[in-house]
mmCIF file of C-alpha atoms in Angstrom:
data_model
loop_
_atom_site.group_PDB
_atom_site.id
_atom_site.type_symbol
_atom_site.label_atom_id
_atom_site.label_comp_id
_atom_site.label_asym_id
_atom_site.label_seq_id
_atom_site.Cartn_x
_atom_site.Cartn_y
_atom_site.Cartn_z
ATOM 1 C CA MET A 1 123.841 107.130 110.076
ATOM 2 C CA LEU A 2 126.139 109.470 112.373
ATOM 3 C CA ASN A 3 125.829 112.553 113.708
ATOM 4 C CA VAL A 4 127.559 115.809 113.400
ATOM 5 C CA MET A 5 128.763 116.912 116.726
ATOM 6 C CA ARG A 6 130.418 120.198 118.151
ATOM 7 C CA GLU A 7 132.518 119.802 121.057
ATOM 8 C CA GLN A 8 132.632 122.835 123.231
ATOM 9 C CA PRO A 9 134.372 123.244 126.474
ATOM 10 C CA GLY A 10 134.015 121.619 129.646
ATOM 11 C CA ALA A 11 130.797 120.254 128.007
ATOM 12 C CA VAL A 12 129.673 116.571 126.648
ATOM 13 C CA LEU A 13 129.472 116.737 122.591
ATOM 14 C CA GLN A 14 126.243 118.112 121.775
ATOM 15 C CA GLN A 15 124.404 116.530 118.884
ATOM 16 C CA THR A 16 123.801 119.325 116.300
ATOM 17 C CA ARG A 17 122.403 117.526 112.895
ATOM 18 C CA PRO A 18 122.692 113.983 111.994
ATOM 19 C CA LEU A 19 124.571 113.215 108.556
ATOM 20 C CA PRO A 20 122.177 110.126 106.309
ATOM 21 C CA TYR A 21 125.910 107.729 105.922
ATOM 22 C CA ASP A 22 126.337 104.662 107.298
ATOM 23 C CA VAL A 23 130.107 105.577 106.867
ATOM 24 C CA VAL A 24 131.893 108.960 107.537
ATOM 25 C CA ALA A 25 135.465 108.120 105.928
ATOM 26 C CA LEU A 26 138.969 110.182 106.226
ATOM 27 C CA VAL A 27 141.385 109.181 103.298
ATOM 28 C CA LEU A 28 144.672 110.441 103.531
ATOM 29 C CA GLN A 29 147.465 110.136 100.674
ATOM 30 C CA GLY A 30 151.450 109.758 101.302
ATOM 31 C CA GLY A 31 153.267 113.547 100.539
ATOM 32 C CA GLY A 32 155.885 113.316 103.715
ATOM 33 C CA ALA A 33 156.469 117.063 104.889
ATOM 34 C CA LEU A 34 153.068 118.077 103.064
ATOM 35 C CA GLY A 35 151.210 115.765 105.381
ATOM 36 C CA ALA A 36 150.726 118.901 107.751
ATOM 37 C CA TYR A 37 148.123 120.195 105.509
ATOM 38 C CA GLN A 38 146.019 116.992 106.498
ATOM 39 C CA ALA A 39 146.215 117.436 110.472
ATOM 40 C CA GLY A 40 144.984 121.182 109.202
ATOM 41 C CA VAL A 41 141.917 119.720 107.487
ATOM 42 C CA TYR A 42 141.228 117.406 110.576
ATOM 43 C CA GLU A 43 141.144 120.431 112.909
ATOM 44 C CA GLY A 44 138.220 121.563 110.622
ATOM 45 C CA LEU A 45 137.078 118.657 110.530
ATOM 46 C CA HIS A 46 137.063 117.985 114.410
ATOM 47 C CA GLU A 47 135.434 121.907 115.035
ATOM 48 C CA ALA A 48 133.002 121.200 113.206
ATOM 49 C CA GLY A 49 131.784 118.068 114.823
ATOM 50 C CA ILE A 50 132.774 115.198 111.951
ATOM 51 C CA ARG A 51 133.578 112.532 113.665
ATOM 52 C CA PRO A 52 134.893 109.894 110.876
ATOM 53 C CA ASN A 53 134.502 106.575 111.632
ATOM 54 C CA TRP A 54 136.669 105.126 109.381
ATOM 55 C CA LEU A 55 140.640 106.236 108.441
ATOM 56 C CA ALA A 56 142.510 104.781 105.610
ATOM 57 C CA GLY A 57 145.678 105.822 105.044
ATOM 58 C CA ILE A 58 148.838 105.276 103.148
ATOM 59 C CA SER A 59 153.170 106.685 103.952
ATOM 60 C CA ILE A 60 152.218 110.046 105.646
ATOM 61 C CA GLY A 61 148.572 110.079 105.964
ATOM 62 C CA ALA A 62 149.090 106.297 107.746
ATOM 63 C CA LEU A 63 150.716 108.072 110.356
ATOM 64 C CA ASN A 64 148.750 110.739 110.605
ATOM 65 C CA ALA A 65 145.481 108.286 110.473
ATOM 66 C CA ALA A 66 147.385 106.111 113.835
ATOM 67 C CA ILE A 67 147.383 109.910 115.795
ATOM 68 C CA ILE A 68 144.171 110.346 115.401
ATOM 69 C CA ALA A 69 142.763 106.912 116.171
ATOM 70 C CA GLY A 70 144.877 106.167 118.599
ATOM 71 C CA SER A 71 144.404 110.035 120.715
ATOM 72 C CA PRO A 72 141.058 110.539 123.313
ATOM 73 C CA GLU A 73 138.374 112.123 120.690
ATOM 74 C CA ALA A 74 139.197 115.668 122.694
ATOM 75 C CA GLU A 75 143.041 115.029 122.528
ATOM 76 C CA ARG A 76 143.722 114.388 118.545
ATOM 77 C CA VAL A 77 144.159 117.800 117.311
ATOM 78 C CA ALA A 78 147.023 118.435 120.478
ATOM 79 C CA ARG A 79 148.952 114.988 119.996
ATOM 80 C CA LEU A 80 148.705 115.977 115.742
ATOM 81 C CA ARG A 81 150.451 118.974 116.284
ATOM 82 C CA GLU A 82 152.740 117.392 119.192
ATOM 83 C CA PHE A 83 153.894 115.041 116.678
ATOM 84 C CA TRP A 84 154.228 117.439 113.518
ATOM 85 C CA GLU A 85 156.438 119.883 116.253
ATOM 86 C CA THR A 86 158.192 116.911 117.133
ATOM 87 C CA ILE A 87 159.318 115.792 113.542
ATOM 88 C CA CYS A 88 159.607 119.052 112.263
ATOM 89 C CA ALA A 89 162.214 120.491 115.083
ATOM 90 C CA PHE A 90 165.705 122.232 113.472
ATOM 91 C CA SER A 91 163.862 124.241 111.987
ATOM 92 C CA ILE A 92 165.350 127.579 109.741
ATOM 93 C CA GLU A 93 164.548 130.940 110.647
ATOM 94 C CA TRP A 94 165.778 134.314 109.394
ATOM 95 C CA PRO A 95 166.739 136.710 112.613
ATOM 96 C CA ALA A 96 165.786 139.741 110.711
ATOM 97 C CA GLY A 97 162.601 137.851 108.478
ATOM 98 C CA GLU A 98 161.617 139.580 105.803
ATOM 99 C CA GLY A 99 164.164 142.572 106.855
ATOM 100 C CA LEU A 100 167.371 140.215 105.176
ATOM 101 C CA ALA A 101 165.865 139.918 102.362
ATOM 102 C CA ASN A 102 165.769 143.203 101.838
ATOM 103 C CA ALA A 103 169.193 143.911 102.910
ATOM 104 C CA LEU A 104 170.036 141.918 100.166
ATOM 105 C CA PRO A 105 171.956 142.941 96.893
ATOM 106 C CA PHE A 106 170.010 140.139 94.778
ATOM 107 C CA ALA A 107 166.260 139.131 94.872
ATOM 108 C CA PHE A 108 165.347 135.692 96.214
ATOM 109 C CA ASP A 109 162.013 134.332 97.802
ATOM 110 C CA ILE A 110 162.766 134.328 101.673
ATOM 111 C CA ASN A 111 160.480 130.960 102.192
ATOM 112 C CA SER A 112 162.095 129.263 99.268
ATOM 113 C CA VAL A 113 165.321 129.908 100.686
ATOM 114 C CA ARG A 114 163.950 128.548 103.976
ATOM 115 C CA ASN A 115 162.508 126.097 102.461
ATOM 116 C CA ALA A 116 165.805 125.042 101.385
ATOM 117 C CA MET A 117 167.643 125.022 104.109
ATOM 118 C CA ALA A 118 165.214 122.986 105.787
ATOM 119 C CA ALA A 119 165.313 120.035 103.047
ATOM 120 C CA THR A 120 169.285 120.354 103.119
ATOM 121 C CA ARG A 121 169.026 119.893 107.156
ATOM 122 C CA ALA A 122 166.385 116.776 106.607
ATOM 123 C CA LEU A 123 168.637 114.893 103.998
ATOM 124 C CA VAL A 124 172.042 115.669 106.237
ATOM 125 C CA GLN A 125 170.513 115.895 109.776
ATOM 126 C CA GLY A 126 167.863 113.545 109.804
ATOM 127 C CA GLN A 127 164.622 114.363 111.359
ATOM 128 C CA PRO A 128 164.236 114.242 115.453
ATOM 129 C CA GLY A 129 161.514 111.529 116.573
ATOM 130 C CA PHE A 130 161.508 110.390 112.629
ATOM 131 C CA PHE A 131 164.454 109.280 110.964
ATOM 132 C CA LYS A 132 168.270 109.386 111.008
ATOM 133 C CA PRO A 133 171.021 109.341 108.783
ATOM 134 C CA ARG A 134 172.895 106.011 108.841
ATOM 135 C CA PHE A 135 177.373 105.814 109.259
ATOM 136 C CA PRO A 136 178.655 104.835 107.321
ATOM 137 C CA SER A 137 175.786 105.237 104.342
ATOM 138 C CA PRO A 138 174.643 102.083 103.182
ATOM 139 C CA LEU A 139 177.216 102.500 99.727
ATOM 140 C CA TRP A 140 180.070 102.018 102.141
ATOM 141 C CA SER A 141 178.636 99.881 104.512
ATOM 142 C CA PRO A 142 180.074 96.124 105.263
ATOM 143 C CA PHE A 143 177.556 95.361 107.111
ATOM 144 C CA SER A 144 174.161 93.303 105.341
ATOM 145 C CA GLY A 145 169.712 94.085 105.613
ATOM 146 C CA ASP A 146 168.407 97.297 106.807
ATOM 147 C CA ALA A 147 172.257 99.759 107.237
ATOM 148 C CA ALA A 148 172.652 97.992 103.377
ATOM 149 C CA THR A 149 169.568 98.567 102.105
ATOM 150 C CA SER A 150 168.353 101.939 103.241
ATOM 151 C CA PHE A 151 169.834 105.683 104.102
ATOM 152 C CA TYR A 152 167.981 106.112 107.530
ATOM 153 C CA ASP A 153 166.916 104.610 110.197
ATOM 154 C CA THR A 154 163.513 104.945 111.468
ATOM 155 C CA ALA A 155 164.029 103.852 115.082
ATOM 156 C CA PRO A 156 163.355 107.274 116.615
ATOM 157 C CA LEU A 157 159.862 107.091 114.529
ATOM 158 C CA HIS A 158 159.061 103.887 116.394
ATOM 159 C CA GLN A 159 159.520 106.233 119.566
ATOM 160 C CA THR A 160 157.402 108.640 118.787
ATOM 161 C CA LEU A 161 154.318 106.541 117.560
ATOM 162 C CA GLU A 162 154.890 104.390 121.450
ATOM 163 C CA ARG A 163 155.229 107.814 122.735
ATOM 164 C CA LEU A 164 152.010 109.510 121.079
ATOM 165 C CA VAL A 165 149.579 106.850 120.062
ATOM 166 C CA ASP A 166 147.022 104.449 122.531
ATOM 167 C CA PHE A 167 147.707 101.009 120.164
ATOM 168 C CA ASP A 168 144.841 100.049 122.558
ATOM 169 C CA ARG A 169 142.186 102.651 121.411
ATOM 170 C CA LEU A 170 143.246 102.794 118.275
ATOM 171 C CA ASN A 171 142.373 98.796 118.032
ATOM 172 C CA SER A 172 139.475 99.174 120.201
ATOM 173 C CA GLY A 173 136.848 99.590 116.786
ATOM 174 C CA GLU A 174 135.460 102.953 117.976
ATOM 175 C CA VAL A 175 137.032 104.433 114.560
ATOM 176 C CA ARG A 176 137.767 101.390 111.281
ATOM 177 C CA VAL A 177 141.586 102.074 110.647
ATOM 178 C CA SER A 178 143.403 100.551 107.121
ATOM 179 C CA VAL A 179 146.622 101.577 105.958
ATOM 180 C CA GLY A 180 148.387 100.528 102.804
ATOM 181 C CA ALA A 181 152.275 98.855 102.518
ATOM 182 C CA VAL A 182 153.765 96.886 99.348
ATOM 183 C CA ASN A 183 154.964 93.436 99.933
ATOM 184 C CA VAL A 184 158.676 93.670 98.862
ATOM 185 C CA ARG A 185 159.067 90.046 97.852
ATOM 186 C CA THR A 186 155.416 89.782 95.642
ATOM 187 C CA GLY A 187 154.899 93.631 94.548
ATOM 188 C CA ASN A 188 151.574 93.270 95.830
ATOM 189 C CA LEU A 189 149.584 95.933 98.174
ATOM 190 C CA THR A 190 149.015 94.724 101.081
ATOM 191 C CA TYR A 191 146.089 96.254 103.974
ATOM 192 C CA PHE A 192 146.587 95.875 107.550
ATOM 193 C CA ASP A 193 143.140 96.440 108.745
ATOM 194 C CA THR A 194 141.640 96.747 112.206
ATOM 195 C CA ALA A 195 138.282 95.146 111.091
ATOM 196 C CA GLU A 196 141.164 92.367 110.442
ATOM 197 C CA ARG A 197 143.622 92.182 112.776
ATOM 198 C CA ARG A 198 145.299 93.927 115.891
ATOM 199 C CA LEU A 199 147.560 96.876 114.906
ATOM 200 C CA GLY A 200 151.028 97.784 115.949
ATOM 201 C CA PRO A 201 153.571 100.649 114.916
ATOM 202 C CA LYS A 202 155.366 98.570 112.505
ATOM 203 C CA HIS A 203 152.426 98.510 110.589
ATOM 204 C CA PHE A 204 152.305 102.130 110.208
ATOM 205 C CA MET A 205 156.109 102.271 109.729
ATOM 206 C CA ALA A 206 155.695 99.605 106.949
ATOM 207 C CA SER A 207 153.374 101.981 105.327
ATOM 208 C CA GLY A 208 156.245 104.685 104.908
ATOM 209 C CA ALA A 209 159.097 102.736 104.994
ATOM 210 C CA LEU A 210 159.729 105.347 101.211
ATOM 211 C CA PRO A 211 162.857 103.166 99.643
ATOM 212 C CA PRO A 212 165.755 103.622 99.281
ATOM 213 C CA GLY A 213 165.444 106.631 101.954
ATOM 214 C CA PHE A 214 163.512 104.063 104.458
ATOM 215 C CA PRO A 215 164.115 100.445 105.281
ATOM 216 C CA ALA A 216 161.431 97.643 103.955
ATOM 217 C CA VAL A 217 159.641 96.579 107.314
ATOM 218 C CA GLU A 218 159.244 93.248 108.661
ATOM 219 C CA ILE A 219 156.206 92.054 110.105
ATOM 220 C CA GLU A 220 155.267 87.900 110.251
ATOM 221 C CA GLY A 221 157.786 87.435 108.286
ATOM 222 C CA GLU A 222 157.144 89.942 105.055
ATOM 223 C CA HIS A 223 159.410 92.492 104.457
ATOM 224 C CA TYR A 224 156.988 95.922 103.170
ATOM 225 C CA TRP A 225 157.626 99.062 101.765
ATOM 226 C CA ASP A 226 155.530 102.538 101.251
ATOM 227 C CA GLY A 227 151.820 101.660 100.435
ATOM 228 C CA GLY A 228 152.679 104.990 97.155
ATOM 229 C CA VAL A 229 155.664 102.485 95.708
ATOM 230 C CA VAL A 230 151.561 100.958 93.732
ATOM 231 C CA SER A 231 149.246 103.168 95.105
ATOM 232 C CA ASN A 232 149.519 106.575 97.047
ATOM 233 C CA THR A 233 145.583 106.822 97.564
ATOM 234 C CA PRO A 234 143.093 104.129 99.690
ATOM 235 C CA LEU A 235 140.410 105.522 97.922
ATOM 236 C CA SER A 236 139.463 102.075 96.927
ATOM 237 C CA ARG A 237 139.689 100.237 100.011
ATOM 238 C CA VAL A 238 136.814 102.675 101.275
ATOM 239 C CA LEU A 239 134.526 102.248 98.198
ATOM 240 C CA SER A 240 135.344 98.629 97.457
ATOM 241 C CA GLY A 241 134.050 97.295 100.401
ATOM 242 C CA GLU A 242 130.374 95.840 101.297
ATOM 243 C CA PRO A 243 128.020 98.835 99.455
ATOM 244 C CA ARG A 244 127.320 101.025 102.372
ATOM 245 C CA ASP A 245 126.262 104.755 102.098
ATOM 246 C CA THR A 246 129.966 106.310 102.293
ATOM 247 C CA LEU A 247 130.196 110.600 103.491
ATOM 248 C CA THR A 248 134.406 110.376 101.980
ATOM 249 C CA PHE A 249 136.539 112.896 102.740
ATOM 250 C CA GLN A 250 139.407 112.550 100.594
ATOM 251 C CA ILE A 251 142.343 114.296 101.139
ATOM 252 C CA ASP A 252 145.443 114.406 98.411
ATOM 253 C CA LEU A 253 148.750 116.081 98.481
ATOM 254 C CA TRP A 254 149.558 115.929 94.826
ATOM 255 C CA SER A 255 147.906 117.707 91.892
ATOM 256 C CA ALA A 256 147.416 115.245 88.672
ATOM 257 C CA ARG A 257 146.805 118.789 87.128
ATOM 258 C CA GLY A 258 149.755 120.878 86.315
ATOM 259 C CA ARG A 259 152.047 123.117 83.477
ATOM 260 C CA VAL A 260 153.944 121.891 81.883
ATOM 261 C CA PRO A 261 158.095 122.059 83.210
ATOM 262 C CA TYR A 262 160.418 124.436 82.374
ATOM 263 C CA ASP A 263 163.203 123.431 83.560
ATOM 264 C CA MET A 264 164.575 120.798 85.016
ATOM 265 C CA MET A 265 163.949 121.106 88.599
ATOM 266 C CA GLU A 266 160.331 121.623 87.196
ATOM 267 C CA VAL A 267 160.568 118.479 86.054
ATOM 268 C CA SER A 268 161.162 116.881 89.027
ATOM 269 C CA SER A 269 158.254 117.889 90.480
ATOM 270 C CA ARG A 270 156.194 117.462 88.072
ATOM 271 C CA GLN A 271 157.290 114.012 87.903
ATOM 272 C CA LYS A 272 156.407 113.766 91.929
ATOM 273 C CA ASP A 273 152.846 115.085 90.908
ATOM 274 C CA ILE A 274 152.444 113.172 88.205
ATOM 275 C CA GLN A 275 153.976 109.996 90.320
ATOM 276 C CA TYR A 276 151.977 110.054 93.759
ATOM 277 C CA SER A 277 148.835 112.067 92.794
ATOM 278 C CA SER A 278 146.950 108.276 91.931
ATOM 279 C CA ARG A 279 144.110 108.521 90.187
ATOM 280 C CA THR A 280 140.842 108.319 92.239
ATOM 281 C CA ARG A 281 139.284 109.844 88.993
ATOM 282 C CA ALA A 282 139.522 106.237 87.708
ATOM 283 C CA VAL A 283 138.093 104.890 90.994
ATOM 284 C CA THR A 284 135.262 107.246 91.019
ATOM 285 C CA ASP A 285 134.552 106.194 87.945
ATOM 286 C CA GLN A 286 134.989 102.706 88.445
ATOM 287 C CA VAL A 287 132.253 103.389 91.367
ATOM 288 C CA LEU A 288 129.710 104.953 88.711
ATOM 289 C CA ARG A 289 129.661 102.087 86.620
ATOM 290 C CA MET A 290 129.019 100.096 90.109
ATOM 291 C CA GLN A 291 126.055 102.220 90.864
ATOM 292 C CA LYS A 292 125.110 102.469 86.998
ATOM 293 C CA MET A 293 125.022 98.232 87.546
ATOM 294 C CA ARG A 294 122.853 98.016 90.544
ATOM 295 C CA GLN A 295 120.017 100.612 88.955
ATOM 296 C CA ALA A 296 119.652 97.800 86.964
ATOM 297 C CA LEU A 297 119.395 94.784 88.360
ATOM 298 C CA GLN A 298 116.931 96.727 90.419
ATOM 299 C CA ARG A 299 114.939 97.208 87.665
ATOM 300 C CA THR A 300 115.444 93.816 86.363
ATOM 301 C CA MET A 301 114.189 92.417 89.738
ATOM 302 C CA GLU A 302 111.012 94.258 89.550
ATOM 303 C CA GLU A 303 110.231 92.562 86.450
ATOM 304 C CA LEU A 304 111.103 89.130 87.764
ATOM 305 C CA PRO A 305 107.728 86.677 89.575
ATOM 306 C CA GLU A 306 107.486 86.868 92.829
ATOM 307 C CA SER A 307 108.257 83.111 92.950
ATOM 308 C CA ALA A 308 111.796 83.668 91.531
ATOM 309 C CA LYS A 309 112.631 86.599 94.130
ATOM 310 C CA ALA A 310 111.721 84.396 97.443
ATOM 311 C CA LYS A 311 114.687 82.059 96.086
ATOM 312 C CA PRO A 312 118.008 82.354 98.138
ATOM 313 C CA GLU A 313 120.188 83.516 94.765
ATOM 314 C CA ILE A 314 117.657 86.008 93.870
ATOM 315 C CA ARG A 315 117.297 87.528 97.359
ATOM 316 C CA ALA A 316 121.783 87.691 97.565
ATOM 317 C CA ILE A 317 121.565 89.473 94.180
ATOM 318 C CA ALA A 318 118.788 91.883 95.551
ATOM 319 C CA ASP A 319 120.806 92.471 98.229
ATOM 320 C CA MET A 320 123.946 93.730 95.983
ATOM 321 C CA ALA A 321 121.676 95.433 94.350
ATOM 322 C CA ARG A 322 120.220 98.319 96.955
ATOM 323 C CA HIS A 323 120.979 101.984 96.630
ATOM 324 C CA ARG A 324 124.031 103.519 98.099
ATOM 325 C CA SER A 325 125.224 106.930 98.131
ATOM 326 C CA TYR A 326 128.341 108.135 98.131
ATOM 327 C CA ASN A 327 129.825 111.296 98.538
ATOM 328 C CA ILE A 328 133.240 112.152 98.086
ATOM 329 C CA VAL A 329 134.598 114.909 99.098
ATOM 330 C CA HIS A 330 137.889 115.877 97.560
ATOM 331 C CA LEU A 331 140.435 118.417 98.925
ATOM 332 C CA ILE A 332 143.835 118.505 97.114
ATOM 333 C CA TYR A 333 146.787 120.580 98.270
ATOM 334 C CA GLN A 334 148.065 123.228 95.985
ATOM 335 C CA THR A 335 151.334 123.900 95.283
ATOM 336 C CA LYS A 336 152.914 127.247 96.436
ATOM 337 C CA THR A 337 155.072 128.854 94.148
ATOM 338 C CA TYR A 338 158.005 129.271 96.170
ATOM 339 C CA GLU A 339 158.199 125.680 96.993
ATOM 340 C CA GLY A 340 159.907 123.284 94.881
ATOM 341 C CA HIS A 341 161.088 119.570 94.180
ATOM 342 C CA SER A 342 162.427 119.069 97.485
ATOM 343 C CA ARG A 343 158.685 120.025 99.148
ATOM 344 C CA ASP A 344 157.647 116.481 100.673
ATOM 345 C CA TYR A 345 161.282 116.547 102.893
ATOM 346 C CA GLU A 346 161.444 120.498 103.879
ATOM 347 C CA PHE A 347 160.344 119.476 107.680
ATOM 348 C CA GLY A 348 160.815 122.987 108.156
ATOM 349 C CA LEU A 349 158.244 124.735 111.286
ATOM 350 C CA SER A 350 157.203 127.359 108.687
ATOM 351 C CA ALA A 351 156.543 125.140 105.977
ATOM 352 C CA MET A 352 154.648 123.109 108.485
ATOM 353 C CA ARG A 353 152.380 125.912 109.474
ATOM 354 C CA ALA A 354 152.014 126.957 106.086
ATOM 355 C CA HIS A 355 150.509 123.755 104.954
ATOM 356 C CA TRP A 356 148.626 122.943 108.335
ATOM 357 C CA GLN A 357 146.962 126.724 107.979
ATOM 358 C CA SER A 358 145.954 125.963 104.104
ATOM 359 C CA GLY A 359 144.694 122.532 105.198
ATOM 360 C CA LEU A 360 142.055 124.605 107.851
ATOM 361 C CA GLU A 361 141.160 127.107 105.742
ATOM 362 C CA ASP A 362 140.242 124.489 102.909
ATOM 363 C CA ILE A 363 138.582 122.435 105.093
ATOM 364 C CA ARG A 364 136.245 125.653 105.906
ATOM 365 C CA ARG A 365 135.820 127.000 102.666
ATOM 366 C CA THR A 366 134.423 123.439 102.303
ATOM 367 C CA LEU A 367 132.088 122.804 105.125
ATOM 368 C CA ALA A 368 131.019 126.725 104.683
ATOM 369 C CA ASP A 369 128.164 125.351 101.835
ATOM 370 C CA PRO A 370 125.734 123.567 103.254
ATOM 371 C CA GLY A 371 125.222 121.291 99.765
ATOM 372 C CA ARG A 372 128.564 119.807 99.822
ATOM 373 C CA LEU A 373 127.601 116.989 102.601
ATOM 374 C CA ASP A 374 124.446 115.917 100.963
ATOM 375 C CA PRO A 375 123.792 112.619 99.414
ATOM 376 C CA PRO A 376 123.689 112.789 95.432
ATOM 377 C CA ALA A 377 120.306 112.665 93.625
ATOM 378 C CA PRO A 378 119.420 108.768 93.592
ATOM 379 C CA GLU A 379 119.152 108.179 90.359
ATOM 380 C CA LEU A 380 122.935 109.124 90.221
ATOM 381 C CA GLY A 381 124.065 107.529 93.300
ATOM 382 C CA ILE A 382 127.826 109.105 94.046
ATOM 383 C CA VAL A 383 129.266 112.750 93.395
ATOM 384 C CA THR A 384 132.018 113.860 93.900
ATOM 385 C CA HIS A 385 132.970 117.861 95.298
ATOM 386 C CA ASP A 386 136.624 118.581 93.744
ATOM 387 C CA VAL A 387 137.699 121.180 96.127
ATOM 388 C CA HIS A 388 140.897 123.562 94.840
ATOM 389 C CA ARG A 389 142.812 126.323 96.006
ATOM 390 C CA ARG A 390 145.039 128.963 94.136
ATOM 391 C CA ARG A 391 148.402 129.065 94.667
ATOM 392 C CA ASP A 392 149.957 131.559 96.782
#
């Protein structure tokens, strides 16, 4: 059972109330520049005194997980902010602000133009502390390997992770960390997990190695791409292991629901939404089926004679059938009206701060409901809270 703690300046953490769960998990989807939304959500959890003991991430979610787990508890939010301000440098700011838009003879959205220019800058110049363009282009490269199979070099990200992440702390067991990547040779999704091995910068870079932009990362003789190529949400990793009472905060960056596109730009945007939103409902439906199976086993076990219950095989089944509680708090970033198909690589500071603030506001609103964190009714065993915010 975990405790909710509240941190006060200059004071040790003080217990406020217990959370009736063995595991409090933070599940972080991939989504590039949209990942600042997850950082805002974590800040809200942190200020509420909620300390996840399992972080599972894909792509940018894996990088956020590395910063959180590899930082002292009191410095996690500050380290996240430093990471995002590092990789979102070179923002495009209009000196005249809204006055510039008013002075022009035609109408346009200042945020749309700012974000489009930030995306163009990322494509052409890369982002400091994250990636840089290759020269010559891989399309004309006389070399083989990374230079011929990716448009950007991610060596700056390796340096950023080494600077901001204490990998001894990350691997200490204080917090479990699981990050997903795809084996390029087999096509299988693999999880690198601190419960099974020591993780370093390459494991997190592999989780975010989205082709053809970024090169595959070699680990122990195998090459890995971004886990989002197969599945962009590691929820199944958290819920399919040994059954334990679990509170999961799942933070998605893509919404499966949306309107029918009306032009080619919206087609591209909607395609990304569908491709990367993953199938959260399928995972929760599977867990619900498992809960019903456990309940059926429990009823069957009650009818067995005592002599049968003593058998090792029956005891093992009884252990598997024990009641477990699952509460999934599902937050989904809702695309703003001025954001387009390039929103996942609009790495400007203005866009980043807007995403961060959206995440912070959403989790504060979520936690303001005192019933959100309650265990489900015993006859259900699982409850999902889908939290949405209106488009801005």
